[in-house]
Coordinates of C-alpha atoms in Angstrom, one line a residue:
Chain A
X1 CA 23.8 4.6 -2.1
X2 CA 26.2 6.3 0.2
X3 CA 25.5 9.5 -1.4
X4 CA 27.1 13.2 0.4
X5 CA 24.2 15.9 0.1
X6 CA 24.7 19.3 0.9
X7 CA 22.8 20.5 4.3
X8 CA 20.9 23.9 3.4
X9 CA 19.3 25.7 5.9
X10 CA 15.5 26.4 5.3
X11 CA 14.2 30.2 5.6
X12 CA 10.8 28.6 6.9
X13 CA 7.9 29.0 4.4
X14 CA 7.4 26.7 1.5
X15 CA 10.6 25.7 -0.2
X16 CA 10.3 26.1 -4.5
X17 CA 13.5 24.6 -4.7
X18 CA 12.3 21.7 -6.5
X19 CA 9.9 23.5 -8.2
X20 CA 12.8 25.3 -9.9
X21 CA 14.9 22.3 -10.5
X22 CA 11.8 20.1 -11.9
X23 CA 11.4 22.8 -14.6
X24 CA 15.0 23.0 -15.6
X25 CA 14.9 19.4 -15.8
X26 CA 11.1 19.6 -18.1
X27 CA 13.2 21.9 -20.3
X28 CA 15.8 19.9 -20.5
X29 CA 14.2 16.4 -21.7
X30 CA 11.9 18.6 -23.7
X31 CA 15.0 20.2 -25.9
X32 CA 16.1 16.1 -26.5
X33 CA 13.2 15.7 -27.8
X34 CA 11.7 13.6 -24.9
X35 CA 8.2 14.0 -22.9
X36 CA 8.6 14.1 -19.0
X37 CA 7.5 10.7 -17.3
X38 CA 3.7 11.1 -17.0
X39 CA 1.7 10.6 -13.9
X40 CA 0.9 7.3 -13.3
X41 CA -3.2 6.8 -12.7
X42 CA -4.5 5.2 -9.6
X43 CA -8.2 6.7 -10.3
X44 CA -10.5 4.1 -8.1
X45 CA -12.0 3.6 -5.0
X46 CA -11.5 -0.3 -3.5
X47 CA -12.0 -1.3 -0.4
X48 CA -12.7 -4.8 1.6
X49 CA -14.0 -5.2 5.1
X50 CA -14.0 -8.9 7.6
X51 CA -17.1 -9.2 9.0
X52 CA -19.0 -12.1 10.9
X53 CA -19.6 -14.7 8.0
X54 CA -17.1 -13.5 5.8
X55 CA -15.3 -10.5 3.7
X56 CA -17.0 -7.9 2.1
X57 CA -15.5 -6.5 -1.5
X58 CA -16.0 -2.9 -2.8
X59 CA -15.2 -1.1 -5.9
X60 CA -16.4 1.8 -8.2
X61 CA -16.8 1.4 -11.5
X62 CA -14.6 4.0 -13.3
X63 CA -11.4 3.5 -15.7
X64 CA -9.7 6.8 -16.9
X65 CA -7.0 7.5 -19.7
X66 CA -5.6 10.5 -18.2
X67 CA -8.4 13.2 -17.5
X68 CA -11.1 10.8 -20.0
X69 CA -13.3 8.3 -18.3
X70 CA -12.8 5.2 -20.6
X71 CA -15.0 3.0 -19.6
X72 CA -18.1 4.1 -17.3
X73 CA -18.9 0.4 -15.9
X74 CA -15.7 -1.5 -15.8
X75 CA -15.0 -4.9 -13.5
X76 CA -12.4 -4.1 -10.8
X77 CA -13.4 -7.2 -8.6
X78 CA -11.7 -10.0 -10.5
X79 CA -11.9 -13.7 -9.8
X80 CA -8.9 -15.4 -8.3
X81 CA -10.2 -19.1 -6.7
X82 CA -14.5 -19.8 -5.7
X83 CA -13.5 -18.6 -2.7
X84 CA -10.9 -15.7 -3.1
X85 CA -11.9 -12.7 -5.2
X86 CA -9.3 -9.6 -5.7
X87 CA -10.2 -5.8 -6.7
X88 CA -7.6 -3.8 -8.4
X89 CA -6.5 -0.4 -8.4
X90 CA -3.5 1.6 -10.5
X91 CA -2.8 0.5 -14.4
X92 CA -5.8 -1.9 -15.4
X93 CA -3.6 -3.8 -17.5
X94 CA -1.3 -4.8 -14.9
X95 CA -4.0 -5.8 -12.5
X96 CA -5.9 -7.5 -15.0
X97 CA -3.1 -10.0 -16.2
X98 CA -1.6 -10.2 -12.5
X99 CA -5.0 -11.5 -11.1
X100 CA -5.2 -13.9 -14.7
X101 CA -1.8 -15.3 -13.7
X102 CA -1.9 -16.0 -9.7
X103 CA -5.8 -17.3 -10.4
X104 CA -4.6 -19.7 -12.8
X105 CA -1.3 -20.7 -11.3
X106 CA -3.8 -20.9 -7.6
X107 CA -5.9 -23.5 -9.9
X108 CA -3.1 -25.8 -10.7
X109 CA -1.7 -25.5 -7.2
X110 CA -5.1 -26.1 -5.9
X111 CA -5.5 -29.6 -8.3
X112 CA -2.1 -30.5 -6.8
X113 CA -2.6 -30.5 -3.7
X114 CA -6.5 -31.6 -3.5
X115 CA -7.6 -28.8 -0.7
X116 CA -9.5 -25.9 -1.9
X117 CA -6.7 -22.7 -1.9
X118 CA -5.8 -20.7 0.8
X119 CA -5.9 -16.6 0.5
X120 CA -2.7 -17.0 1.9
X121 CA -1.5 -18.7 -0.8
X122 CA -2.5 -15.8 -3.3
X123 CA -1.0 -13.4 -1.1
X124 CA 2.2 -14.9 -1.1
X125 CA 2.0 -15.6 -4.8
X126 CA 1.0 -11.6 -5.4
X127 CA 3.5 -10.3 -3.2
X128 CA 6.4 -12.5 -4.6
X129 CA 5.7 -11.5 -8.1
X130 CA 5.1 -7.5 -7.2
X131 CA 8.3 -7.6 -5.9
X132 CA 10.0 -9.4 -8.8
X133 CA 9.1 -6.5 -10.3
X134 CA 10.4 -4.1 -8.2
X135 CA 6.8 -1.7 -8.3
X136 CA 7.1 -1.2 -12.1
X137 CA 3.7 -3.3 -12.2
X138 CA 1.5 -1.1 -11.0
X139 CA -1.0 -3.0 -9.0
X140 CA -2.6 -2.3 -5.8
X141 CA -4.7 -5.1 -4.9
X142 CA -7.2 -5.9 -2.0
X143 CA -7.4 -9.2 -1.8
X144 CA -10.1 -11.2 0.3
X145 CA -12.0 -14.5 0.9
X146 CA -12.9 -17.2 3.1
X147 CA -10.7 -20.6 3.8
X148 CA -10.6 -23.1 6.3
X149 CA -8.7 -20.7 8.6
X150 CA -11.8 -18.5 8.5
X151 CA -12.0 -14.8 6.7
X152 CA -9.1 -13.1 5.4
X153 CA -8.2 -9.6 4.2
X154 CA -4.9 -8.4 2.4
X155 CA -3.9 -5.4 1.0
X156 CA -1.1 -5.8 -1.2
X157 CA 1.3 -2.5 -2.9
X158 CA 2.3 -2.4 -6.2
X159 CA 6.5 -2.9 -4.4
X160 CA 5.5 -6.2 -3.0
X161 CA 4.4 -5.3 0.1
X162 CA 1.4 -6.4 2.4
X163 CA -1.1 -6.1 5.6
X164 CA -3.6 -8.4 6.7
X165 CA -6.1 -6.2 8.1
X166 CA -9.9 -6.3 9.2
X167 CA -10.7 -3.1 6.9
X168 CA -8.5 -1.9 3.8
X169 CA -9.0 1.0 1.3
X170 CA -6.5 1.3 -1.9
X171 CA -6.7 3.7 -4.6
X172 CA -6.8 7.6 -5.3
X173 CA -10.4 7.8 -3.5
X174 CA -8.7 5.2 -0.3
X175 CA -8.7 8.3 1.9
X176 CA -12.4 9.4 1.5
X177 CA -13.5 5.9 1.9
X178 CA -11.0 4.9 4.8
X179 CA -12.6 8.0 6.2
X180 CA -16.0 6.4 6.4
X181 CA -14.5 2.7 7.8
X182 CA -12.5 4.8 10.4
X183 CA -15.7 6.3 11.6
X184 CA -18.2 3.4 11.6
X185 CA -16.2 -0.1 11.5
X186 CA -17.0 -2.6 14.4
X187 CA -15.5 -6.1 14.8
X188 CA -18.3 -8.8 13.7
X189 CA -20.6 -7.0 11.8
X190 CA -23.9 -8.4 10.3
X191 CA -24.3 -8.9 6.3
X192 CA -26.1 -6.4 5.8
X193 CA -24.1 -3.8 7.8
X194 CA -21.0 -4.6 6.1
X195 CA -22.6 -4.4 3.1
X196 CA -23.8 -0.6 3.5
X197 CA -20.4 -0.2 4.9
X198 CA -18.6 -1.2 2.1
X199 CA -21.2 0.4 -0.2
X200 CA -20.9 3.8 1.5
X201 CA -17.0 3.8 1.6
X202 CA -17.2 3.9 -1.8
X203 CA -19.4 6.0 -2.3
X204 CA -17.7 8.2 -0.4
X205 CA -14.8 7.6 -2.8
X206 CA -16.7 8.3 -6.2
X207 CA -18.8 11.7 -5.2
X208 CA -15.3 13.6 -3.7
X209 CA -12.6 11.8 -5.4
X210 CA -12.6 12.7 -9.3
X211 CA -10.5 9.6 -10.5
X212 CA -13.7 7.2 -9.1
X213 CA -17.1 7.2 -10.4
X214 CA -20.2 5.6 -12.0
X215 CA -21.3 2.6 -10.0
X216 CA -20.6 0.3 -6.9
X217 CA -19.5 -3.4 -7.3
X218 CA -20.0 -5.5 -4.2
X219 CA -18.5 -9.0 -4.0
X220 CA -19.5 -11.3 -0.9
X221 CA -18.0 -13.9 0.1
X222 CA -18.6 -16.3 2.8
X223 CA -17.8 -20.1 3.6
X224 CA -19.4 -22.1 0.5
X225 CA -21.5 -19.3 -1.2
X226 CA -20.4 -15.9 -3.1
X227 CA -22.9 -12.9 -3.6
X228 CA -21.1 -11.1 -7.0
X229 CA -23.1 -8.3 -6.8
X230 CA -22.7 -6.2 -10.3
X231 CA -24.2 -3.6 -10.0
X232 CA -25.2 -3.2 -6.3
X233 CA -26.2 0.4 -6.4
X234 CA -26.3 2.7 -9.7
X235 CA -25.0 5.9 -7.7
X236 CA -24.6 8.3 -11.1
X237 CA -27.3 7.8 -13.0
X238 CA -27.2 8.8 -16.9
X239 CA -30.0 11.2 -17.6
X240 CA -32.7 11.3 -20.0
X241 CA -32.5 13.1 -23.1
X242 CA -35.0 16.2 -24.2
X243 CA -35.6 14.9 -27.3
X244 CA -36.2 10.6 -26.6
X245 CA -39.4 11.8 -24.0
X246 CA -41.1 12.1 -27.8
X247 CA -40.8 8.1 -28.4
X248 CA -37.7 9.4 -31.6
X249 CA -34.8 8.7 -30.6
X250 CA -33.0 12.0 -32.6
X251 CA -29.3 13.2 -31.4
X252 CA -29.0 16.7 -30.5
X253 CA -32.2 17.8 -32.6
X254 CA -32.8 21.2 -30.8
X255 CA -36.0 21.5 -32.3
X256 CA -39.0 22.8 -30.4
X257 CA -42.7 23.2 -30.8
X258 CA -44.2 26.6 -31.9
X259 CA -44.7 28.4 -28.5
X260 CA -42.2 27.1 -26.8
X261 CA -40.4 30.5 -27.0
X262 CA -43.3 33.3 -26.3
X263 CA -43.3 36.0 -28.8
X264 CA -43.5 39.4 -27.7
X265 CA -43.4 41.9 -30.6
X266 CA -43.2 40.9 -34.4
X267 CA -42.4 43.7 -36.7
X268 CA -41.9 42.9 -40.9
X269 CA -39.8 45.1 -42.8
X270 CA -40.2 44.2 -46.9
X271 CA -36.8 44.8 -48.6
X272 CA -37.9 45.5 -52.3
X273 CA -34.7 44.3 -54.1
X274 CA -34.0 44.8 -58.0
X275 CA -32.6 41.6 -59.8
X276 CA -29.4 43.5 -61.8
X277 CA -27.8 40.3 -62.8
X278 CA -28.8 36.7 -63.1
X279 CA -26.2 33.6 -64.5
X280 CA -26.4 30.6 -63.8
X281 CA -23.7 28.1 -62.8
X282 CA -24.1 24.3 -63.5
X283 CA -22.6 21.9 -60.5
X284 CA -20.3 19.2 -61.6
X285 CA -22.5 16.3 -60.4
X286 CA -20.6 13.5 -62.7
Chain B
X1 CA 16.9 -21.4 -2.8
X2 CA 17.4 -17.4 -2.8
X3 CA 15.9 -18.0 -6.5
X4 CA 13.9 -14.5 -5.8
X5 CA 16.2 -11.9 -5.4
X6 CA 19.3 -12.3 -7.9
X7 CA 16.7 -12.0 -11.1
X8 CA 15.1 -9.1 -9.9
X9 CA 17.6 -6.7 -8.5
X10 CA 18.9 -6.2 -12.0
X11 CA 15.9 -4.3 -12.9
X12 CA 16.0 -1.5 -10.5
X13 CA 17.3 1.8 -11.8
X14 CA 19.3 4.5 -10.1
X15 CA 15.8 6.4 -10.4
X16 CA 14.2 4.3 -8.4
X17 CA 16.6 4.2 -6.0
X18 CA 16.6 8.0 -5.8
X19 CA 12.3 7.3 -5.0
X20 CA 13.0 4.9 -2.5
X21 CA 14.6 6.9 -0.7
X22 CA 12.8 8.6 1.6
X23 CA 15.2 10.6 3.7
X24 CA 15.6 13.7 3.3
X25 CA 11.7 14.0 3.6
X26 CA 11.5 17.0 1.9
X27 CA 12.8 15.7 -1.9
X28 CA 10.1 15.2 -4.3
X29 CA 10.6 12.7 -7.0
X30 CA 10.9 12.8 -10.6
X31 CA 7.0 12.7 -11.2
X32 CA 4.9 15.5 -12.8
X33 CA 2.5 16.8 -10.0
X34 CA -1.2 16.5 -10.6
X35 CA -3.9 17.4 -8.2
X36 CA -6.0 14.2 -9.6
X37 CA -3.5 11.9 -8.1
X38 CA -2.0 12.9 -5.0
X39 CA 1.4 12.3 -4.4
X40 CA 1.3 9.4 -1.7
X41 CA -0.3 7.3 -4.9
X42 CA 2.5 7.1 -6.0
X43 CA 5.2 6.8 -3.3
X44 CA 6.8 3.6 -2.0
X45 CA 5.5 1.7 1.3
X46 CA 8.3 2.5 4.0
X47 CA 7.9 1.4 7.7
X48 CA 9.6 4.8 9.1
X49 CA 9.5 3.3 12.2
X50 CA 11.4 2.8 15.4
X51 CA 12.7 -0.3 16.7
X52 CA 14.6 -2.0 19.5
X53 CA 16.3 -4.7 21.1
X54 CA 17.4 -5.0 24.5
X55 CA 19.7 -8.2 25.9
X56 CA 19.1 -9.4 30.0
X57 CA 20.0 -12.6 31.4
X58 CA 18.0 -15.2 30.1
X59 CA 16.8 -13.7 27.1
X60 CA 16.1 -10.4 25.4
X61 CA 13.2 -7.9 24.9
X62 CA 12.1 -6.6 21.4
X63 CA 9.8 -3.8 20.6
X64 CA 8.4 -1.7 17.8
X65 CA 5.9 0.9 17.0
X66 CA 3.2 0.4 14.6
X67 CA 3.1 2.7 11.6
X68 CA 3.5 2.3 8.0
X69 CA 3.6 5.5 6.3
X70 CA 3.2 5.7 2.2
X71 CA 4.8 9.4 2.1
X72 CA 2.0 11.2 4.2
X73 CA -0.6 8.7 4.7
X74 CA -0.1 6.0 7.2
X75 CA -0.8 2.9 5.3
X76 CA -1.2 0.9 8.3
X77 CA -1.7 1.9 11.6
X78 CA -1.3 -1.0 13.3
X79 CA 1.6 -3.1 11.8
X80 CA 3.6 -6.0 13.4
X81 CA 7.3 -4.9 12.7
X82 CA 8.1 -7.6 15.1
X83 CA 8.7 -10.5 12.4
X84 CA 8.8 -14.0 13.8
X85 CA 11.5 -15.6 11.6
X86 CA 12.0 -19.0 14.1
X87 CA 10.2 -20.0 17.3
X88 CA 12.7 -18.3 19.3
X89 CA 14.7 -15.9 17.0
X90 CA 12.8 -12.8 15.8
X91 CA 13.7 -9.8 13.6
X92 CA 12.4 -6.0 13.8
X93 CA 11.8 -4.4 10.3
X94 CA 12.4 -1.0 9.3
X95 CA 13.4 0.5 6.0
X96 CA 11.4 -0.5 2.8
X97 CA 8.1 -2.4 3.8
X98 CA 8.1 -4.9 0.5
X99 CA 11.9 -5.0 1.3
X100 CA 11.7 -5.9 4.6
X101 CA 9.1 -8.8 4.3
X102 CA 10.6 -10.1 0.7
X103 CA 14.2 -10.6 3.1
X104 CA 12.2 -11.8 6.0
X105 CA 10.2 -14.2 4.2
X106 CA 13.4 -15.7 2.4
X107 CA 15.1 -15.8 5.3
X108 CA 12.6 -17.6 7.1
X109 CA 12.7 -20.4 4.4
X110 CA 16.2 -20.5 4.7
X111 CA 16.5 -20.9 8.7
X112 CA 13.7 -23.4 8.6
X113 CA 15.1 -25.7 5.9
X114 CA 18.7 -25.0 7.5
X115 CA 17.0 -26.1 11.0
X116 CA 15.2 -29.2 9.5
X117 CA 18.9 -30.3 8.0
X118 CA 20.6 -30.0 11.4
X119 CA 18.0 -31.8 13.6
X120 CA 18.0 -28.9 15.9
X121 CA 17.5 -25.1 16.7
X122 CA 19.2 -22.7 14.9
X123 CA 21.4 -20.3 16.6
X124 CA 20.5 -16.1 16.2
X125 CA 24.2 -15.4 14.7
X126 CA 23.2 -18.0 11.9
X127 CA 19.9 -15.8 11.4
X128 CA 21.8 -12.5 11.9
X129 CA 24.2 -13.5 9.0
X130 CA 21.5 -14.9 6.3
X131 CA 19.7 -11.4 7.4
X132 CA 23.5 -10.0 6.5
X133 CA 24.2 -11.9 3.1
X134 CA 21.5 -10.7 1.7
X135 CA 21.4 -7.6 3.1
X136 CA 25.1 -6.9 2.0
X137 CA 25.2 -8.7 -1.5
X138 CA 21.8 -6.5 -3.0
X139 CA 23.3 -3.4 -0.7
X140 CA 22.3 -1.1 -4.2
X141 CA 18.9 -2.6 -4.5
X142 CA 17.5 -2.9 -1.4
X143 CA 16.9 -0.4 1.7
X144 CA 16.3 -2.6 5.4
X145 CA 17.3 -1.9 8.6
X146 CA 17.0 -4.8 10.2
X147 CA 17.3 -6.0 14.4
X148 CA 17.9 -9.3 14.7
X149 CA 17.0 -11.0 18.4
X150 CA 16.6 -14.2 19.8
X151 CA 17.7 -17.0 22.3
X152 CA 19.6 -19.9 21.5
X153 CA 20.5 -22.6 24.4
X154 CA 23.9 -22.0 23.1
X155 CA 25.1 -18.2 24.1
X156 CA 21.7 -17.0 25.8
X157 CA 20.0 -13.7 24.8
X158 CA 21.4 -12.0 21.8
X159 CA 21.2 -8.6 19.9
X160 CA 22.6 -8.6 16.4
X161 CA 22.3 -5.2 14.4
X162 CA 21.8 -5.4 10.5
X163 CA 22.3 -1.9 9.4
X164 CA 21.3 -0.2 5.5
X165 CA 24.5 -1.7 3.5
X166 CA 24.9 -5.1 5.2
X167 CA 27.2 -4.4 8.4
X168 CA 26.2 -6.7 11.0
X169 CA 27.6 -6.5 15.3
X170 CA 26.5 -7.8 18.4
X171 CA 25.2 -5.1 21.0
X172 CA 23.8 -5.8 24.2
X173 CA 21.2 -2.7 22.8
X174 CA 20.3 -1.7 19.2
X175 CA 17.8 0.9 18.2
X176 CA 16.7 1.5 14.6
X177 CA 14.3 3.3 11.9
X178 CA 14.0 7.0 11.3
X179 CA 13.1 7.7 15.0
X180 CA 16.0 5.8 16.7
X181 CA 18.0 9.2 15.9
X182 CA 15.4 10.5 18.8
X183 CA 16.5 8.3 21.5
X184 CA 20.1 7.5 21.1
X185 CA 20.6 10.0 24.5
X186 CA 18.0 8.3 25.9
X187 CA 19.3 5.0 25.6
X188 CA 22.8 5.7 26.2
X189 CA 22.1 7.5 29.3
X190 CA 19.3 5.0 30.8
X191 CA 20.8 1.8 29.8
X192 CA 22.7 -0.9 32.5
X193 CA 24.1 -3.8 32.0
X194 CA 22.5 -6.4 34.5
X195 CA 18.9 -5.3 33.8
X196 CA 16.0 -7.5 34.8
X197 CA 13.4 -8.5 32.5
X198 CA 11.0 -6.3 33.7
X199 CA 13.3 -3.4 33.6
X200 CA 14.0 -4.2 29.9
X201 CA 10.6 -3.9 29.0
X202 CA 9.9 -0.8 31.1
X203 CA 12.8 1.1 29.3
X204 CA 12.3 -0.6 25.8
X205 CA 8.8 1.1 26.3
X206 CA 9.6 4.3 27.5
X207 CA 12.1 4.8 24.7
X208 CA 9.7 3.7 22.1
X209 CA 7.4 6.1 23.5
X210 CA 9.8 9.3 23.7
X211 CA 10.6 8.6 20.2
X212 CA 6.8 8.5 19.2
X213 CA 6.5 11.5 20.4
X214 CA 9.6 12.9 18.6
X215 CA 9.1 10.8 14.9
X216 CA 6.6 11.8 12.7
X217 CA 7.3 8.5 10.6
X218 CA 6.3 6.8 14.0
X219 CA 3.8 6.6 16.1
X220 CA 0.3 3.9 17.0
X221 CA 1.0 1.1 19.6
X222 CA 3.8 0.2 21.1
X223 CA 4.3 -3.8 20.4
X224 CA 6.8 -5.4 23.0
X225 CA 8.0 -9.3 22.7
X226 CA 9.9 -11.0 25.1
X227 CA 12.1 -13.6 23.5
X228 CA 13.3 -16.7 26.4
X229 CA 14.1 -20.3 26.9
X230 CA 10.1 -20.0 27.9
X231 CA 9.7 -19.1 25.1
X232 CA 7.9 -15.5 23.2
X233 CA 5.2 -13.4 25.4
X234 CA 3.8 -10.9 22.9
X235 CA 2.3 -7.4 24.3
X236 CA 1.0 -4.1 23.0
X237 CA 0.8 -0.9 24.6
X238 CA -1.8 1.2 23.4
X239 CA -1.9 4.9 22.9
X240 CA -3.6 6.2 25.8
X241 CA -1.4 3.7 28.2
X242 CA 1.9 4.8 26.7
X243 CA 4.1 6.4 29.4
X244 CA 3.8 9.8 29.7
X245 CA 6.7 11.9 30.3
X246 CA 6.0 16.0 29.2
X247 CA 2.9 17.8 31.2
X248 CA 3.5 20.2 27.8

C-alpha cells in the first residue's frame, strides 16, 4: 500500500500515457493466450423517489449480453418483504440471487421476531453481504418501502456502500434520469406526481442511454397496500409487420401485388436457341 | 464479534487495491474502455472529502463537507460524513465510502456492547483505538481516514486522528480527506489554543469552505456538530451561506 510513484510533469493536453501502457498490457495477456478482463455491464435505468404516502420504484425493462438485448421485458423490481421491494442494476445474476437471499433470510427474521420487517433491516443485510464480497458481486440496488418508521429510500453500491436519500438513480442511464429528478423533485409529492416522476426519469434513461430500453416498471408502495405496476407505460413499441396486415402471418415474404411497382416500358427480345446436346442425369433419391 | 471483516479481506486482490485507489486521479484502471458503459460504472464509491476536528474547553467541534464522488459523478450530494458512533463520541469518514461505514458500523456494535458491559460511558481513546485495530490489522485491505471526536466526563474534549495504515495520535486539531492538503496553511496559521466554542465553529467552517473551493473531490454543505457534556448540536451550512473569502 505504501507504494513510491514517480512524479511526471504533464505537457497540458490529454495524456495517452495509459493508452500506450493498456495496449502493451492487451498484447501482452493476448500472446499468453488470455482475453483482457471484459467490461462489466451496468445497462439499466432504476430509480426510486419518497413521496407523501410512500416510495415510488422505477425501472426499464432491458437486459443486454454485451452489445445484444437479451431479454426485451425483463423484472428488475424484485420482491424483498410486502412492504420492501428492491430494483437491481449491474450483473442480473448477482442481483437476482442477492435480493433471493436477504428476502428469504428478512422472512425468517421477520417470523422471529413477530413485527413486520424494517427496510433498515434489508439495508443492513445488503450492505453487510456486498461488502463480504468486496464489490466482486456486482449489484447496485435501490432499495425502498414503507415500515412503521414511515417511507424509506436506500441506494446501495455493489462495495457495500449506502445513502438514504429522498430520490436515487443507479445504473448506466442514472445520469439522464437523475437529470430529470434534479430538475422537477419536490418534498411531499402527490401519487400521481411521483408517479410521472418516476416514469419520466426513466424514460429519460431508456431513449438517450443505449444500455436501457423497452418498457417502464413502476412499483408503489405505501403503508398496507403495493401497486406492482408491470408494465406501466410500453414506451418502444414493436411494430407491425408488412406482410401480417393480410390476416397470414408469413416471415419475411417480400411478395407484392401486381402494380405495386409501376411499369414504365416493357420491351421482349426472343433468343432463338438450338438444342446441340441433350443427356440426362438421374438424382440419387434412395 | 468482528466476525465480518477477517473472512472477507482474504478475497481482495492487489488489483483491486490498485482500483481503489483513487489518488493519483489521473490513473485509469485495468478495464477495457467502452462508450456503452462509462467509466464511473464501474469505479468504487470514495467520500474524497474534507474533514475536521477542533478541541476547546468543554468539548470539541467536528465538521465535514458533503460529497460522495464515484470517479466523476457525485454519488451523493448531500452525505453525513459526521458518523454518530456513541451519544457523545463521533467519527468523520473519509477514504472508501463502503469502507468507512463497514468499520463504523462494527465499531459502533463494539462501543455499545463494550458500554453496556461497563455500566457506563465509554471513553473517545477506547473508540479511537477499536477505530485503530481495525484500521491497522486490515491496513492492505481497507482505505479510511478516519477523525475520531468526542467528550468523555473523564479528560474533556478530545481529537484522536486515525490515519490510512492504522497510526492513531491525539491533536488538539486534525484535518483529513483529499482536500485537507488545501488547508494545512490555513489551519496552522489561524489556529490558537484557548478558542471558544464559537470561534471553533467559525474557523472549522471557514476552513471547510476554503478547501471547497480548492477540492474538486469536495464540495455541497458544510455539516458542523458540536460534541459537549450538553450534549451534540448538529448544523449545516448551505452553499450560498458558506463564507466567502475571493471577490475573484
Amino acid at each position: 500500500m505504501a507504494t513510491v510513484s514517480v512524479c511526471q510533469y504533464h505537457r497540458g493536453g490529454f495524456s495517452f500515457e495509459n493508452c500506450k501502457r493498456n495496449a502493451l498490457l492487451e498484447a501482452d495477456i493476448n500472446k499468453l493466450g488470455f482475453s483482457s478482463p471484459a467490461a462489466r455491464k451496468t445497462g439499466t435505468t432504476i430509480c426510486g423517489v419518497v413521496y407523501k404516502d410512500g416510495v415510488v420504484l422505477g425501472a426499464d425493462t432491458r437486459a443486454t449480453e454485451g452489445m445484444v438485448v437479451a431479454d426485451k421485458n425483463c423484472s428488475k423490481i424484485h420482491y424483498i418483504s410486502p412492504n420492501v421491494y428492491c430494483c437491481g442494476a449491474g450483473t442480473a445474476a448477482d442481483t437476482e440471487m442477492t435480493t433471493q437471499i436477504i428476502s428469504s433470510n428478512l422472512e425468517l427474521h421477520s417470523l422471529s421476531t413477530g413485527r413486520l420487517p424494517r427496510v433498515a433491516t434489508a439495508n443492513r443485510m445488503l450492505k453487510q453481504m456486498l461488502f463480504r464480497y468486496q464489490g466482486y458481486i456486482g449489484a447496485a440496488l435501490v432499495l425502498g418501502g414503507v415500515d412503521s418508521t414511515g417511507p424509506q429510500l436506500y441506494s446501495i453500491y455493489p462495495h457495500g456502500s449506502t445513502d438514504k436519500l429522498p430520490y436515487v438513480t443507479m445504473g448506466s442511464g442514472s445520469l439522464a434520469a437523475m437529470a430529470v429528478f434534479e430538475d422537477r423533485y419536490r418534498p411531499n409529492m402527490e401519487e400521481e406526481e411521483a408517479k410521472r416522476l418516476v416514469r419520466d426519469a426513466i424514460a429519460a434513461g431508456i431513449f438517450n442511454d443505449l444500455g436501457s430500453g423497452s418498457n417502464i416498471d413502476l412499483c408503489v408502495i405505501t403503508k398496507g397496500k403495493v401497486d406492482y405496476l408491470r408494465p406501466h407505460d410500453v414506451a418502444n413499441k414493436k411494430g407491425v409487420r408488412e406482410d401480417k396486415i393480410n390476416g397470414r402471418p408469413e416471415t419475411g415474404n417480400y411478395r407484392y401485388k401486381h402494380g405495386t411497382t409501376g411499369v414504365l416500358t416493357k420491351a421482349v427480345t426472343p433468343l432463338n436457341l438450338e438444342v446441340v446436346e441433350e443427356s440426362v442425369q438421374t438424382m440419387d433419391t434412395s | 464479534m468482528c466476525g465480518l471483516l477477517p473472512g472477507v479481506l482474504q478475497l481482495r486482490s492487489s488489483f483491486k487495491m490498485a482500483a481503489a485507489l483513487q489518488f493519483p486521479a489521473n490513473v485509469s484502471t485495468l478495464n477495457t474502455y467502452n462508450d456503452l458503459y462509462p467509466d464511473w460504472t464501474q469505479r468504487e464509491v470514495s467520500t474524497g472529502t474534507t474533514i475536521m476536528a477542533v478541541e476547546f474547553e468543554g468539548g470539541v467541534v467536528i465538521g465535514a463537507d458533503s460529497r460522495t464522488t464515484t470517479g466523476a459523478y457525485i454519488a451523493n450530494r448531500v452525505t453525513d460524513k459526521l458518523t454518530p458512533i456513541h451519544e457523545r463520541i463521533f467519527c468523520c469518514r473519509s477514504g472508501s465510502a463502503a469502507d468507512t461505514q463497514a468499520i463504523a458500523d462494527a465499531v459502533t456494535y463494539q462501543l455499545g456492547f463494550h458500554s453496556i458491559e461497563l455500566d457506563e460511558a465509554p471513553l473517545v481513546q477506547t473508540a479511537a483505538s477499536l477505530f485503530r485495530e481495525m484500521c491497522y490489522r486490515y491496513r492492505e485491505e481497507l482505505m479510511a481516514g478516519i477523525i475520531v471526536a468526542g467528550w468523555d466526563p473523564r479528560r474533556g474534549g478530545q481529537v484522536y486522528t486515525v490515519p490510512v495504515g492504522g497510526m492513531m495520535t491525539r491533536q488538539p486539531v486534525s484535518v483529513g480527506g483529499s482536500g485537507s492538503s488545501y488547508i494545512y496553511g490555513y489551519v496552522d496559521s489561524n489556529y490558537r489554543a484557548g478558542m471558544s466554542k464559537e470561534e471553533c465553529l467559525k474557523f472549522t467552517a471557514e476552513a471547510l469552505a476554503l478547501a471547497m473551493e480548492r477540492d474538486g473531490s469536495s464540495g455541497g454543505v458544510v455539516r458542523l456538530a458540536v460534541i459537549s457534556e450538553q450534549g451534540v448540536e448538529r448544523q449545516a451550512i448551505l452553499g450560498n451561506q458558506l463564507p466567502k473569502f475571493s471577490t475573484v
